[in-house]
Amino acid sequence: TVLSFCITPLAFCELAKRQPTLRLFWLACGVAAIWLPFDFDIVTHLWPWPEGNGAYVINVILAVDVALIGFITIGKTPDVGYWLTPQTKGSFGTGISDLEVTVKELFSFCCIGIPLAFAIGFITFNPSVSGPIAFFETFLGIFLTIALPEELLFRGLFQNLLGGFIKRRWHVIAIAAIVFGAAHLNNGPPLPNYSFFLLATIAGVFYGRAFVRTKGLLAPSLIHALVDALWVSFFAISAS
């Protein structure tokens, strides 16, 4: 139910506050309580209306609200990076701007991801965008309903909390990327979709790098949304 979907993560965050020695464990349970209902398609039919994409948008808004209340307000989780004000060089002590990181990490991923996707037969070239306005609309919709919520979950929360257990930065980025990739195994057919897993994992590395370099969610969310928008607008999943 909607109530249990909201209360369960908040309860884990409250336990994290009350039991400091198990803080990271309870916060990790809170992340799972938000992620798994989406990944196993449990929340799809929470609402009698609207159906389809409308219900998905409502669920995403609800999940983001629960995450912000639970992890920031109740759990006092530091370094989530949930701000949308573009950083310039030197802000927040990063020495690098969001725009610079976005361009560099997006270009780096495209140099690897696009040739690999063609090589394994995952995509075909199929431009379908009708113009720059349509592309921007696609990008904005993806940014608000997919990229930002997923980056909050996988980078701002999961990767961030994982850093409390593992001190080697690259290990943290890699593990978070693999978990992010695993969340795409059920994006089929086929099921499990190992090609999607591979490409999402590689993309997750660049999203994770952007989060570390900027200490915020804006750059990884921009890269994520641009990758998805380019895919939707210029490519199609291969039927083979």
mmCIF file of C-alpha atoms in Angstrom:
data_model
loop_
_atom_site.group_PDB
_atom_site.id
_atom_site.type_symbol
_atom_site.label_atom_id
_atom_site.label_comp_id
_atom_site.label_asym_id
_atom_site.label_seq_id
_atom_site.Cartn_x
_atom_site.Cartn_y
_atom_site.Cartn_z
ATOM 1 C CA THR A 1 0.000 0.000 0.000
ATOM 2 C CA VAL A 2 0.958 3.650 -0.291
ATOM 3 C CA LEU A 3 1.180 3.979 3.491
ATOM 4 C CA SER A 4 3.623 1.097 3.924
ATOM 5 C CA PHE A 5 5.730 2.324 0.986
ATOM 6 C CA CYS A 6 6.083 5.666 2.776
ATOM 7 C CA ILE A 7 6.426 4.506 6.368
ATOM 8 C CA THR A 8 8.941 1.677 5.926
ATOM 9 C CA PRO A 9 11.884 3.814 4.704
ATOM 10 C CA LEU A 10 11.086 6.503 7.271
ATOM 11 C CA ALA A 11 11.097 3.867 10.033
ATOM 12 C CA PHE A 12 14.541 2.653 8.956
ATOM 13 C CA CYS A 13 15.832 6.244 8.989
ATOM 14 C CA GLU A 14 14.426 6.729 12.495
ATOM 15 C CA LEU A 15 16.178 3.534 13.619
ATOM 16 C CA ALA A 16 19.408 4.879 12.134
ATOM 17 C CA LYS A 17 19.055 7.973 14.298
ATOM 18 C CA ARG A 18 18.242 5.991 17.446
ATOM 19 C CA GLN A 19 20.946 3.318 17.008
ATOM 20 C CA PRO A 20 24.181 5.059 15.953
ATOM 21 C CA THR A 21 26.218 1.844 15.976
ATOM 22 C CA LEU A 22 23.912 0.380 13.304
ATOM 23 C CA ARG A 23 23.337 3.677 11.504
ATOM 24 C CA LEU A 24 24.753 2.677 8.118
ATOM 25 C CA PHE A 25 22.933 -0.658 8.187
ATOM 26 C CA TRP A 26 19.541 0.916 8.836
ATOM 27 C CA LEU A 27 20.113 3.607 6.214
ATOM 28 C CA ALA A 28 21.036 0.895 3.707
ATOM 29 C CA CYS A 29 17.749 -0.841 4.567
ATOM 30 C CA GLY A 30 15.984 2.452 3.903
ATOM 31 C CA VAL A 31 17.539 2.680 0.443
ATOM 32 C CA ALA A 32 16.425 -0.882 -0.310
ATOM 33 C CA ALA A 33 12.906 -0.107 0.927
ATOM 34 C CA ILE A 34 12.616 2.646 -1.691
ATOM 35 C CA TRP A 35 14.441 0.919 -4.548
ATOM 36 C CA LEU A 36 13.101 -2.654 -4.431
ATOM 37 C CA PRO A 37 9.379 -1.816 -4.749
ATOM 38 C CA PHE A 38 10.240 -0.002 -7.981
ATOM 39 C CA ASP A 39 12.604 -2.667 -9.274
ATOM 40 C CA PHE A 40 10.122 -5.488 -8.644
ATOM 41 C CA ASP A 41 7.215 -3.451 -10.030
ATOM 42 C CA ILE A 42 5.348 -3.489 -6.722
ATOM 43 C CA VAL A 43 4.360 0.194 -6.753
ATOM 44 C CA THR A 44 3.006 0.238 -10.315
ATOM 45 C CA HIS A 45 -0.581 -0.454 -9.257
ATOM 46 C CA LEU A 46 -0.700 1.607 -6.065
ATOM 47 C CA TRP A 47 -3.042 4.135 -7.647
ATOM 48 C CA PRO A 48 -6.437 3.388 -9.250
ATOM 49 C CA TRP A 49 -5.861 6.497 -11.390
ATOM 50 C CA PRO A 50 -3.932 7.576 -13.369
ATOM 51 C CA GLU A 51 -2.474 4.515 -15.056
ATOM 52 C CA GLY A 52 0.755 3.993 -16.983
ATOM 53 C CA ASN A 53 3.143 6.941 -17.153
ATOM 54 C CA GLY A 54 0.933 9.099 -14.966
ATOM 55 C CA ALA A 55 1.091 6.595 -12.110
ATOM 56 C CA TYR A 56 4.854 6.267 -12.605
ATOM 57 C CA VAL A 57 5.355 10.033 -12.248
ATOM 58 C CA ILE A 58 3.281 10.111 -9.042
ATOM 59 C CA ASN A 59 5.290 7.213 -7.611
ATOM 60 C CA VAL A 60 8.589 8.914 -8.469
ATOM 61 C CA ILE A 61 7.514 12.162 -6.800
ATOM 62 C CA LEU A 62 6.387 10.202 -3.745
ATOM 63 C CA ALA A 63 9.658 8.245 -3.581
ATOM 64 C CA VAL A 64 11.793 11.393 -3.867
ATOM 65 C CA ASP A 65 9.782 13.096 -1.112
ATOM 66 C CA VAL A 66 10.112 10.049 1.149
ATOM 67 C CA ALA A 67 13.857 9.858 0.473
ATOM 68 C CA LEU A 68 14.439 13.545 1.230
ATOM 69 C CA ILE A 69 12.345 13.481 4.403
ATOM 70 C CA GLY A 70 13.803 10.192 5.608
ATOM 71 C CA PHE A 71 17.470 10.540 4.815
ATOM 72 C CA ILE A 72 18.018 14.280 5.120
ATOM 73 C CA THR A 73 15.435 15.443 7.655
ATOM 74 C CA ILE A 74 15.241 12.348 9.883
ATOM 75 C CA GLY A 75 18.467 10.464 9.158
ATOM 76 C CA LYS A 76 20.660 13.584 8.840
ATOM 77 C CA THR A 77 22.621 11.945 6.024
ATOM 78 C CA PRO A 78 25.505 14.218 4.958
ATOM 79 C CA ASP A 79 26.847 14.841 1.452
ATOM 80 C CA VAL A 80 23.707 13.787 -0.437
ATOM 81 C CA GLY A 81 24.332 16.675 -2.826
ATOM 82 C CA TYR A 82 20.679 17.454 -3.505
ATOM 83 C CA TRP A 83 20.898 20.917 -5.003
ATOM 84 C CA LEU A 84 20.159 22.097 -8.536
ATOM 85 C CA THR A 85 22.131 25.337 -8.541
ATOM 86 C CA PRO A 86 24.964 24.959 -11.070
ATOM 87 C CA GLN A 87 28.369 25.087 -9.427
ATOM 88 C CA THR A 88 31.183 27.170 -10.806
ATOM 89 C CA LYS A 89 34.862 26.443 -10.299
ATOM 90 C CA GLY A 90 35.763 26.642 -6.637
ATOM 91 C CA SER A 91 32.242 26.388 -5.249
ATOM 92 C CA PHE A 92 31.844 23.765 -2.513
ATOM 93 C CA GLY A 93 35.619 23.286 -2.683
ATOM 94 C CA THR A 94 35.446 21.212 -5.873
ATOM 95 C CA GLY A 95 37.644 23.347 -8.122
ATOM 96 C CA ILE A 96 35.559 22.320 -11.137
ATOM 97 C CA SER A 97 32.207 23.350 -12.606
ATOM 98 C CA ASP A 98 29.147 21.178 -13.157
ATOM 99 C CA LEU A 99 29.125 22.078 -16.847
ATOM 100 C CA GLU A 100 32.755 21.057 -17.327
ATOM 101 C CA VAL A 101 32.222 17.713 -15.585
ATOM 102 C CA THR A 102 28.996 17.085 -17.519
ATOM 103 C CA VAL A 103 30.660 17.656 -20.894
ATOM 104 C CA LYS A 104 33.791 15.621 -20.088
ATOM 105 C CA GLU A 105 32.034 12.625 -18.534
ATOM 106 C CA LEU A 106 29.296 12.563 -21.201
ATOM 107 C CA PHE A 107 31.876 12.632 -23.987
ATOM 108 C CA SER A 108 33.952 9.927 -22.292
ATOM 109 C CA PHE A 109 30.980 7.620 -21.883
ATOM 110 C CA CYS A 110 29.780 8.153 -25.464
ATOM 111 C CA CYS A 111 33.250 7.268 -26.784
ATOM 112 C CA ILE A 112 32.981 3.908 -25.010
ATOM 113 C CA GLY A 113 29.265 3.213 -24.715
ATOM 114 C CA ILE A 114 28.058 3.904 -28.262
ATOM 115 C CA PRO A 115 30.667 1.765 -30.094
ATOM 116 C CA LEU A 116 30.214 -1.015 -27.536
ATOM 117 C CA ALA A 117 26.416 -0.921 -27.882
ATOM 118 C CA PHE A 118 26.748 -1.307 -31.659
ATOM 119 C CA ALA A 119 29.401 -4.020 -31.297
ATOM 120 C CA ILE A 120 27.216 -6.237 -29.098
ATOM 121 C CA GLY A 121 24.138 -5.612 -31.238
ATOM 122 C CA PHE A 122 22.261 -3.739 -28.529
ATOM 123 C CA ILE A 123 21.276 -0.690 -30.598
ATOM 124 C CA THR A 124 20.736 0.395 -34.182
ATOM 125 C CA PHE A 125 20.893 3.921 -35.561
ATOM 126 C CA ASN A 126 17.298 5.152 -35.814
ATOM 127 C CA PRO A 127 16.922 8.947 -35.527
ATOM 128 C CA SER A 128 13.369 9.838 -34.556
ATOM 129 C CA VAL A 129 13.640 13.306 -33.004
ATOM 130 C CA SER A 130 11.689 15.982 -34.897
ATOM 131 C CA GLY A 131 13.823 18.942 -33.824
ATOM 132 C CA PRO A 132 15.681 20.673 -30.979
ATOM 133 C CA ILE A 133 12.498 21.580 -29.106
ATOM 134 C CA ALA A 134 11.324 17.962 -29.124
ATOM 135 C CA PHE A 135 14.765 16.839 -27.976
ATOM 136 C CA PHE A 136 14.727 19.352 -25.102
ATOM 137 C CA GLU A 137 11.253 18.197 -24.055
ATOM 138 C CA THR A 138 12.466 14.589 -24.035
ATOM 139 C CA PHE A 139 15.561 15.558 -22.063
ATOM 140 C CA LEU A 140 13.600 17.580 -19.501
ATOM 141 C CA GLY A 141 11.053 14.806 -18.940
ATOM 142 C CA ILE A 142 13.813 12.241 -18.444
ATOM 143 C CA PHE A 143 15.775 14.566 -16.160
ATOM 144 C CA LEU A 144 12.826 15.152 -13.819
ATOM 145 C CA THR A 145 11.261 11.678 -13.744
ATOM 146 C CA ILE A 146 14.187 9.282 -14.283
ATOM 147 C CA ALA A 147 17.661 10.805 -14.057
ATOM 148 C CA LEU A 148 17.379 12.965 -10.937
ATOM 149 C CA PRO A 149 15.406 10.401 -8.859
ATOM 150 C CA GLU A 150 17.754 7.547 -9.852
ATOM 151 C CA GLU A 151 20.880 9.608 -9.172
ATOM 152 C CA LEU A 152 19.488 10.609 -5.780
ATOM 153 C CA LEU A 153 19.000 6.924 -4.971
ATOM 154 C CA PHE A 154 22.129 5.364 -6.469
ATOM 155 C CA ARG A 155 24.682 8.160 -6.061
ATOM 156 C CA GLY A 156 23.381 10.550 -3.395
ATOM 157 C CA LEU A 157 22.278 7.726 -1.089
ATOM 158 C CA PHE A 158 23.726 4.313 -2.038
ATOM 159 C CA GLN A 159 27.171 5.367 -3.266
ATOM 160 C CA ASN A 160 27.371 7.984 -0.547
ATOM 161 C CA LEU A 161 26.524 5.487 2.223
ATOM 162 C CA LEU A 162 28.787 2.841 0.700
ATOM 163 C CA GLY A 163 31.648 5.258 1.220
ATOM 164 C CA GLY A 164 31.092 4.828 4.953
ATOM 165 C CA PHE A 165 32.024 1.133 4.646
ATOM 166 C CA ILE A 166 34.673 1.265 1.921
ATOM 167 C CA LYS A 167 37.358 3.927 1.833
ATOM 168 C CA ARG A 168 38.775 3.312 -1.653
ATOM 169 C CA ARG A 169 36.900 5.725 -3.913
ATOM 170 C CA TRP A 170 37.146 3.655 -7.098
ATOM 171 C CA HIS A 171 35.835 0.571 -5.312
ATOM 172 C CA VAL A 172 32.826 2.555 -4.126
ATOM 173 C CA ILE A 173 32.131 3.950 -7.611
ATOM 174 C CA ALA A 174 32.484 0.490 -9.186
ATOM 175 C CA ILE A 175 30.212 -1.274 -6.697
ATOM 176 C CA ALA A 176 27.532 1.423 -6.991
ATOM 177 C CA ALA A 177 27.771 1.185 -10.790
ATOM 178 C CA ILE A 178 27.352 -2.607 -10.725
ATOM 179 C CA VAL A 179 24.287 -2.330 -8.492
ATOM 180 C CA PHE A 180 22.924 0.366 -10.820
ATOM 181 C CA GLY A 181 23.536 -1.952 -13.760
ATOM 182 C CA ALA A 182 21.842 -4.853 -11.964
ATOM 183 C CA ALA A 183 18.740 -2.688 -11.546
ATOM 184 C CA HIS A 184 18.447 -2.783 -15.364
ATOM 185 C CA LEU A 185 18.586 -6.575 -15.722
ATOM 186 C CA ASN A 186 14.794 -6.711 -15.793
ATOM 187 C CA ASN A 187 14.563 -4.154 -18.614
ATOM 188 C CA GLY A 188 13.788 -6.661 -21.326
ATOM 189 C CA PRO A 189 13.219 -8.611 -23.406
ATOM 190 C CA PRO A 190 15.345 -10.606 -23.045
ATOM 191 C CA LEU A 191 15.219 -11.335 -19.341
ATOM 192 C CA PRO A 192 17.711 -11.033 -17.759
ATOM 193 C CA ASN A 193 19.060 -8.357 -20.092
ATOM 194 C CA TYR A 194 22.839 -8.696 -19.744
ATOM 195 C CA SER A 195 23.574 -6.185 -22.516
ATOM 196 C CA PHE A 196 21.556 -3.521 -20.690
ATOM 197 C CA PHE A 197 23.316 -4.495 -17.457
ATOM 198 C CA LEU A 198 26.747 -4.046 -19.061
ATOM 199 C CA LEU A 199 26.020 -0.669 -20.605
ATOM 200 C CA ALA A 200 24.197 0.666 -17.540
ATOM 201 C CA THR A 201 27.111 -0.415 -15.353
ATOM 202 C CA ILE A 202 29.602 1.435 -17.550
ATOM 203 C CA ALA A 203 27.337 4.493 -17.568
ATOM 204 C CA GLY A 204 27.089 4.235 -13.782
ATOM 205 C CA VAL A 205 30.861 4.574 -13.502
ATOM 206 C CA PHE A 206 30.747 7.948 -15.267
ATOM 207 C CA TYR A 207 27.716 9.090 -13.259
ATOM 208 C CA GLY A 208 29.556 8.081 -10.077
ATOM 209 C CA ARG A 209 32.704 9.939 -11.166
ATOM 210 C CA ALA A 210 30.651 13.062 -11.791
ATOM 211 C CA PHE A 211 29.072 12.807 -8.333
ATOM 212 C CA VAL A 212 32.482 12.486 -6.671
ATOM 213 C CA ARG A 213 34.047 15.299 -8.672
ATOM 214 C CA THR A 214 31.233 17.829 -8.089
ATOM 215 C CA LYS A 215 29.927 16.591 -4.719
ATOM 216 C CA GLY A 216 26.407 17.093 -6.061
ATOM 217 C CA LEU A 217 23.642 15.410 -8.056
ATOM 218 C CA LEU A 218 23.231 17.985 -10.826
ATOM 219 C CA ALA A 219 26.118 16.872 -13.045
ATOM 220 C CA PRO A 220 25.412 13.106 -12.865
ATOM 221 C CA SER A 221 21.709 13.781 -13.414
ATOM 222 C CA LEU A 222 22.437 15.939 -16.469
ATOM 223 C CA ILE A 223 24.724 13.267 -17.932
ATOM 224 C CA HIS A 224 22.178 10.538 -17.196
ATOM 225 C CA ALA A 225 19.353 12.516 -18.817
ATOM 226 C CA LEU A 226 21.447 13.395 -21.875
ATOM 227 C CA VAL A 227 22.503 9.764 -22.363
ATOM 228 C CA ASP A 228 18.891 8.595 -22.201
ATOM 229 C CA ALA A 229 17.623 11.442 -24.387
ATOM 230 C CA LEU A 230 20.262 10.729 -27.051
ATOM 231 C CA TRP A 231 19.369 7.049 -26.942
ATOM 232 C CA VAL A 232 15.616 7.669 -27.305
ATOM 233 C CA SER A 233 16.085 10.298 -30.006
ATOM 234 C CA PHE A 234 18.741 8.740 -32.233
ATOM 235 C CA PHE A 235 18.903 5.003 -31.521
ATOM 236 C CA ALA A 236 16.634 1.988 -31.069
ATOM 237 C CA ILE A 237 17.136 -1.322 -29.289
ATOM 238 C CA SER A 238 18.104 -3.964 -31.803
ATOM 239 C CA ALA A 239 15.436 -6.567 -32.504
ATOM 240 C CA SER A 240 18.050 -9.311 -32.845
#
